[in-house]
Amino acid sequence: MSDLIDDGESGNTPEFTVSEISGAVKRTIEGEFGHVRIKGEVGRVSRPRSGHVYLDLKDDRAVISGVMWKGVAARQDTQPEEGMEVVATGRLTTFPGQSKYQIVIEDIRPAGMGALMAMLEKRRKALAAEGLFDEGRKKPRPFLPEIIGVVTSPSGAVIRDILHRLRERFPRKVLIWPVAVQGQASAPEVARAIRGFNALTPGGALPRPDLLIVARGGGSIEDLWGFNEEIVVRAAAESQIPLISAVGHETDTTLIDFAADLRAPTPTAAAELAVPVRRDLLAWSGEMQARMGRAVSQRLEHRGQRLGDLARALPRAETLLESARQRLDTSGERLPAALIRGVQSRRVTLSETAGSLRPGMLRARTAEGRRALEVWGARLAPALGRLTETRAQALGRVGDRLSLRPIQREVSEHRRSLEALALRLDQGAEARLRAGREGLAGLDRLHETLGYKATLERGYAVVRGAGGVLTTRAEAEAAGGLEIEFKDGRLKIGGGAGAGGGGAGGAAKKSETRKKSAPEQGSLF
């Protein structure tokens, strides 16, 4: 009986296939919620190559999947990003393949910042106010670092991508500091890694890197939140080693990106920014070397051509020296005659000067000076007397108006002045006479020095003939008799002449002969 009842009840219940029930649910949801507006925070955002956008809308208790087709996404003014609070307009439907419901978005607009984004923006403004993001703090990255330090997870695909790209571009030494890139331990470990690399000693057992890369793959804002922590941002800003931030994908932005010296859109791009391409450098170096060779060759060719042009414009060396050689030959020919004329001119001048220094002339000039002094001395005394009388008469005329004592004082002063003047005149006359005597004595000594007598004292002799002084051998041979004067007398040779004796008799004969035959002094020149 019970079996019959059960069979009857099961027979009355309709039976659906999975597709039929899924379709019925789809029609029911689409019929009830054909056009809805949903406000929520954007969670996960996915953009496959098809161009469609898949995302999650969430609040504190539920999550709804959403899809925005390629054409609709291209028309949107604002593209959805994780953490953004939006109002999505569309229709609810189901996806039977996964037994889930979703909203097909036809329009999406910002509705305000989410809680996480609001907190992130507030922290960013506070750190920016401290100057941690200033461009002046940024350090230039080295062109070709020897050692690169990488702060990332050692087990992820990020480190493999970085090493692979460095090996392709320009192999460098890499130091890896393993850290957690997600979770509560991420921020402290990343900050310790940055400070640890900076604490290494350059050139030590563990060398200090020349460049740092902080890298992590993409993820949601919650996954990347460790790189928004203040401790990580401050460590990046304090780093003395240039730092490249490569956290997330190109659309992901964290606070370490602002504090880093350079931001890379992806970890692979960070490796590309760290080192240049070796092949490109070799090609560039070869090109520069070739250009330098061509430039040097062209410059040498240009300078050689210029030198040739200038050389053609210059005269030949032989032409430049011809005039100078001719002038030298002419001057050489004229030099002996000029020297002879110069010597003769100086001899004449010396003879004239010696003739003016004769003792008789000097005595005459001295006597003339004495007579002039006597004349002036004789005229001085009467002049002083007349001057005194004139002054006395003048004083007598004004004596009635002046007291006697001042007049006497003035007379005494005039007398003293006249006496001093007379004394100065006498002294001047004596000094003049003394200077004259000294000058005369000096001229006399000069005459003795320049005279031929001094030459005789040095062992020379004067040979005279009938016509005067003989200066050549031919004149001496032609003369009938010779008279040789030594320092102590004269000796006659030939013509019946005897030897002149020395002493007083010889000196008297020498003096007498000089007075008769040579009234004036002879000249050795």
mmCIF file of C-alpha atoms in Angstrom, residues 121-304:
data_model
loop_
_atom_site.group_PDB
_atom_site.id
_atom_site.type_symbol
_atom_site.label_atom_id
_atom_site.label_comp_id
_atom_site.label_asym_id
_atom_site.label_seq_id
_atom_site.Cartn_x
_atom_site.Cartn_y
_atom_site.Cartn_z
ATOM 1 C CA GLU A 121 44.858 57.923 -0.251
ATOM 2 C CA LYS A 122 45.001 59.389 3.235
ATOM 3 C CA ARG A 123 48.310 57.630 3.924
ATOM 4 C CA ARG A 124 49.709 58.734 0.582
ATOM 5 C CA LYS A 125 48.939 62.395 1.285
ATOM 6 C CA ALA A 126 50.483 62.203 4.755
ATOM 7 C CA LEU A 127 53.736 60.680 3.468
ATOM 8 C CA ALA A 128 53.865 63.092 0.549
ATOM 9 C CA ALA A 129 53.558 65.998 2.986
ATOM 10 C CA GLU A 130 56.738 64.745 4.685
ATOM 11 C CA GLY A 131 58.594 64.979 1.370
ATOM 12 C CA LEU A 132 59.170 61.233 0.935
ATOM 13 C CA PHE A 133 57.914 61.361 -2.650
ATOM 14 C CA ASP A 134 59.813 64.500 -3.767
ATOM 15 C CA GLU A 135 61.618 64.249 -7.060
ATOM 16 C CA GLY A 136 64.672 65.904 -5.512
ATOM 17 C CA ARG A 137 65.213 62.793 -3.380
ATOM 18 C CA LYS A 138 65.372 60.504 -6.400
ATOM 19 C CA LYS A 139 68.786 59.020 -7.136
ATOM 20 C CA PRO A 140 69.916 58.207 -10.684
ATOM 21 C CA ARG A 141 70.347 54.503 -11.386
ATOM 22 C CA PRO A 142 73.798 53.303 -12.481
ATOM 23 C CA PHE A 143 74.222 52.706 -16.179
ATOM 24 C CA LEU A 144 75.754 49.237 -15.742
ATOM 25 C CA PRO A 145 75.618 47.962 -12.120
ATOM 26 C CA GLU A 146 78.067 45.251 -11.118
ATOM 27 C CA ILE A 147 75.794 43.700 -8.467
ATOM 28 C CA ILE A 148 71.981 43.818 -8.349
ATOM 29 C CA GLY A 149 70.036 43.081 -5.170
ATOM 30 C CA VAL A 150 66.530 41.614 -5.584
ATOM 31 C CA VAL A 151 63.924 41.632 -2.781
ATOM 32 C CA THR A 152 61.219 39.096 -3.659
ATOM 33 C CA SER A 153 59.941 35.608 -3.011
ATOM 34 C CA PRO A 154 62.525 32.957 -4.031
ATOM 35 C CA SER A 155 59.844 30.472 -5.099
ATOM 36 C CA GLY A 156 57.736 32.577 -7.448
ATOM 37 C CA ALA A 157 57.943 33.166 -11.141
ATOM 38 C CA VAL A 158 59.100 36.751 -10.570
ATOM 39 C CA ILE A 159 62.714 35.901 -9.729
ATOM 40 C CA ARG A 160 62.924 33.514 -12.675
ATOM 41 C CA ASP A 161 61.688 36.204 -15.038
ATOM 42 C CA ILE A 162 64.211 38.724 -13.673
ATOM 43 C CA LEU A 163 67.170 36.333 -13.909
ATOM 44 C CA HIS A 164 66.148 35.219 -17.379
ATOM 45 C CA ARG A 165 65.875 38.787 -18.665
ATOM 46 C CA LEU A 166 69.204 39.820 -17.066
ATOM 47 C CA ARG A 167 70.905 36.818 -18.649
ATOM 48 C CA GLU A 168 69.507 37.781 -22.042
ATOM 49 C CA ARG A 169 70.396 41.483 -21.860
ATOM 50 C CA PHE A 170 73.621 41.720 -19.857
ATOM 51 C CA PRO A 171 74.612 39.047 -17.298
ATOM 52 C CA ARG A 172 75.256 40.536 -13.852
ATOM 53 C CA LYS A 173 75.775 39.227 -10.336
ATOM 54 C CA VAL A 174 72.470 38.995 -8.440
ATOM 55 C CA LEU A 175 71.934 38.838 -4.666
ATOM 56 C CA ILE A 176 68.467 37.607 -3.625
ATOM 57 C CA TRP A 177 66.957 38.509 -0.241
ATOM 58 C CA PRO A 178 63.983 36.154 0.193
ATOM 59 C CA VAL A 179 60.890 37.736 1.738
ATOM 60 C CA ALA A 180 57.176 37.064 2.018
ATOM 61 C CA VAL A 181 55.366 39.142 -0.589
ATOM 62 C CA GLN A 182 51.874 38.631 0.846
ATOM 63 C CA GLY A 183 50.350 38.538 4.297
ATOM 64 C CA GLN A 184 51.102 40.149 7.622
ATOM 65 C CA ALA A 185 54.837 39.286 7.546
ATOM 66 C CA SER A 186 55.367 40.879 4.134
ATOM 67 C CA ALA A 187 55.868 44.516 5.154
ATOM 68 C CA PRO A 188 58.414 43.896 8.002
ATOM 69 C CA GLU A 189 60.455 41.493 5.906
ATOM 70 C CA VAL A 190 60.586 43.789 2.879
ATOM 71 C CA ALA A 191 61.644 46.748 5.053
ATOM 72 C CA ARG A 192 64.371 44.645 6.743
ATOM 73 C CA ALA A 193 65.625 43.467 3.360
ATOM 74 C CA ILE A 194 65.984 47.027 1.993
ATOM 75 C CA ARG A 195 67.776 48.220 5.131
ATOM 76 C CA GLY A 196 69.915 45.057 5.187
ATOM 77 C CA PHE A 197 71.206 45.622 1.674
ATOM 78 C CA ASN A 198 72.056 49.230 2.570
ATOM 79 C CA ALA A 199 73.943 48.068 5.685
ATOM 80 C CA LEU A 200 76.385 45.922 3.660
ATOM 81 C CA THR A 201 79.955 47.194 3.368
ATOM 82 C CA PRO A 202 81.117 48.058 -0.163
ATOM 83 C CA GLY A 203 83.844 45.643 -1.208
ATOM 84 C CA GLY A 204 83.271 43.340 1.780
ATOM 85 C CA ALA A 205 82.920 39.572 1.868
ATOM 86 C CA LEU A 206 79.289 40.020 0.847
ATOM 87 C CA PRO A 207 79.466 42.997 -1.500
ATOM 88 C CA ARG A 208 76.946 45.793 -1.382
ATOM 89 C CA PRO A 209 74.643 45.951 -4.440
ATOM 90 C CA ASP A 210 74.766 48.891 -6.809
ATOM 91 C CA LEU A 211 71.015 48.662 -7.531
ATOM 92 C CA LEU A 212 67.963 47.231 -5.729
ATOM 93 C CA ILE A 213 64.801 45.743 -7.250
ATOM 94 C CA VAL A 214 61.713 45.175 -5.075
ATOM 95 C CA ALA A 215 59.463 42.873 -7.114
ATOM 96 C CA ARG A 216 56.169 41.002 -6.828
ATOM 97 C CA GLY A 217 53.640 39.645 -9.302
ATOM 98 C CA GLY A 218 50.137 40.947 -9.756
ATOM 99 C CA GLY A 219 47.240 40.455 -7.356
ATOM 100 C CA SER A 220 44.348 42.120 -5.643
ATOM 101 C CA ILE A 221 44.721 45.211 -3.541
ATOM 102 C CA GLU A 222 44.561 43.046 -0.444
ATOM 103 C CA ASP A 223 47.419 40.899 -1.768
ATOM 104 C CA LEU A 224 49.571 43.939 -2.485
ATOM 105 C CA TRP A 225 48.696 45.767 0.714
ATOM 106 C CA GLY A 226 52.039 44.945 2.347
ATOM 107 C CA PHE A 227 53.776 47.309 -0.087
ATOM 108 C CA ASN A 228 51.475 50.136 1.018
ATOM 109 C CA GLU A 229 52.606 49.927 4.636
ATOM 110 C CA GLU A 230 54.401 52.947 6.052
ATOM 111 C CA ILE A 231 57.424 50.938 7.204
ATOM 112 C CA VAL A 232 58.116 49.778 3.645
ATOM 113 C CA VAL A 233 57.656 53.260 2.188
ATOM 114 C CA ARG A 234 60.071 54.812 4.696
ATOM 115 C CA ALA A 235 62.681 52.113 4.107
ATOM 116 C CA ALA A 236 62.497 52.721 0.351
ATOM 117 C CA ALA A 237 62.795 56.489 0.794
ATOM 118 C CA GLU A 238 65.809 56.130 3.146
ATOM 119 C CA SER A 239 67.694 53.734 0.851
ATOM 120 C CA GLN A 240 71.069 55.053 -0.264
ATOM 121 C CA ILE A 241 71.133 52.471 -3.041
ATOM 122 C CA PRO A 242 69.024 53.360 -6.100
ATOM 123 C CA LEU A 243 65.794 51.351 -5.913
ATOM 124 C CA ILE A 244 63.410 50.167 -8.650
ATOM 125 C CA SER A 245 59.864 49.257 -7.626
ATOM 126 C CA ALA A 246 58.265 46.452 -9.637
ATOM 127 C CA VAL A 247 55.182 45.483 -7.634
ATOM 128 C CA GLY A 248 52.161 44.112 -9.469
ATOM 129 C CA HIS A 249 51.247 44.787 -13.041
ATOM 130 C CA GLU A 250 51.112 48.045 -14.926
ATOM 131 C CA THR A 251 47.691 49.016 -13.549
ATOM 132 C CA ASP A 252 48.637 48.221 -9.938
ATOM 133 C CA THR A 253 49.879 51.171 -7.939
ATOM 134 C CA THR A 254 51.330 50.966 -4.414
ATOM 135 C CA LEU A 255 52.926 53.560 -2.181
ATOM 136 C CA ILE A 256 56.402 52.080 -2.638
ATOM 137 C CA ASP A 257 56.150 53.153 -6.281
ATOM 138 C CA PHE A 258 56.096 56.809 -5.170
ATOM 139 C CA ALA A 259 59.037 56.438 -2.764
ATOM 140 C CA ALA A 260 61.232 54.402 -5.138
ATOM 141 C CA ASP A 261 63.749 56.099 -7.414
ATOM 142 C CA LEU A 262 62.155 54.434 -10.440
ATOM 143 C CA ARG A 263 58.928 52.494 -11.021
ATOM 144 C CA ALA A 264 58.734 49.574 -13.430
ATOM 145 C CA PRO A 265 55.342 48.361 -14.697
ATOM 146 C CA THR A 266 56.353 44.693 -14.276
ATOM 147 C CA PRO A 267 59.264 42.733 -12.748
ATOM 148 C CA THR A 268 60.487 41.891 -16.232
ATOM 149 C CA ALA A 269 60.501 45.578 -17.129
ATOM 150 C CA ALA A 270 62.533 46.228 -13.960
ATOM 151 C CA ALA A 271 65.250 43.892 -15.232
ATOM 152 C CA GLU A 272 65.198 45.721 -18.549
ATOM 153 C CA LEU A 273 65.602 49.064 -16.790
ATOM 154 C CA ALA A 274 68.441 47.733 -14.619
ATOM 155 C CA VAL A 275 70.894 46.864 -17.395
ATOM 156 C CA PRO A 276 71.301 47.788 -21.063
ATOM 157 C CA VAL A 277 71.437 45.281 -23.896
ATOM 158 C CA ARG A 278 74.980 44.004 -24.324
ATOM 159 C CA ARG A 279 74.622 43.505 -28.057
ATOM 160 C CA ASP A 280 73.333 47.044 -28.460
ATOM 161 C CA LEU A 281 76.291 48.395 -26.496
ATOM 162 C CA LEU A 282 78.735 46.435 -28.623
ATOM 163 C CA ALA A 283 77.048 47.673 -31.780
ATOM 164 C CA TRP A 284 77.033 51.243 -30.509
ATOM 165 C CA SER A 285 80.684 50.983 -29.466
ATOM 166 C CA GLY A 286 81.648 49.638 -32.881
ATOM 167 C CA GLU A 287 79.701 52.391 -34.597
ATOM 168 C CA MET A 288 81.340 55.058 -32.448
ATOM 169 C CA GLN A 289 84.768 53.585 -33.161
ATOM 170 C CA ALA A 290 84.079 53.603 -36.880
ATOM 171 C CA ARG A 291 82.800 57.167 -36.713
ATOM 172 C CA MET A 292 85.851 58.228 -34.752
ATOM 173 C CA GLY A 293 88.139 56.601 -37.313
ATOM 174 C CA ARG A 294 86.336 58.328 -40.157
ATOM 175 C CA ALA A 295 86.413 61.644 -38.324
ATOM 176 C CA VAL A 296 90.155 61.355 -37.645
ATOM 177 C CA SER A 297 90.847 60.397 -41.259
ATOM 178 C CA GLN A 298 88.748 63.264 -42.575
ATOM 179 C CA ARG A 299 90.389 65.709 -40.187
ATOM 180 C CA LEU A 300 93.880 64.555 -41.145
ATOM 181 C CA GLU A 301 92.984 64.805 -44.817
ATOM 182 C CA HIS A 302 91.526 68.265 -44.327
ATOM 183 C CA ARG A 303 94.529 69.442 -42.330
ATOM 184 C CA GLY A 304 96.898 67.946 -44.912
#
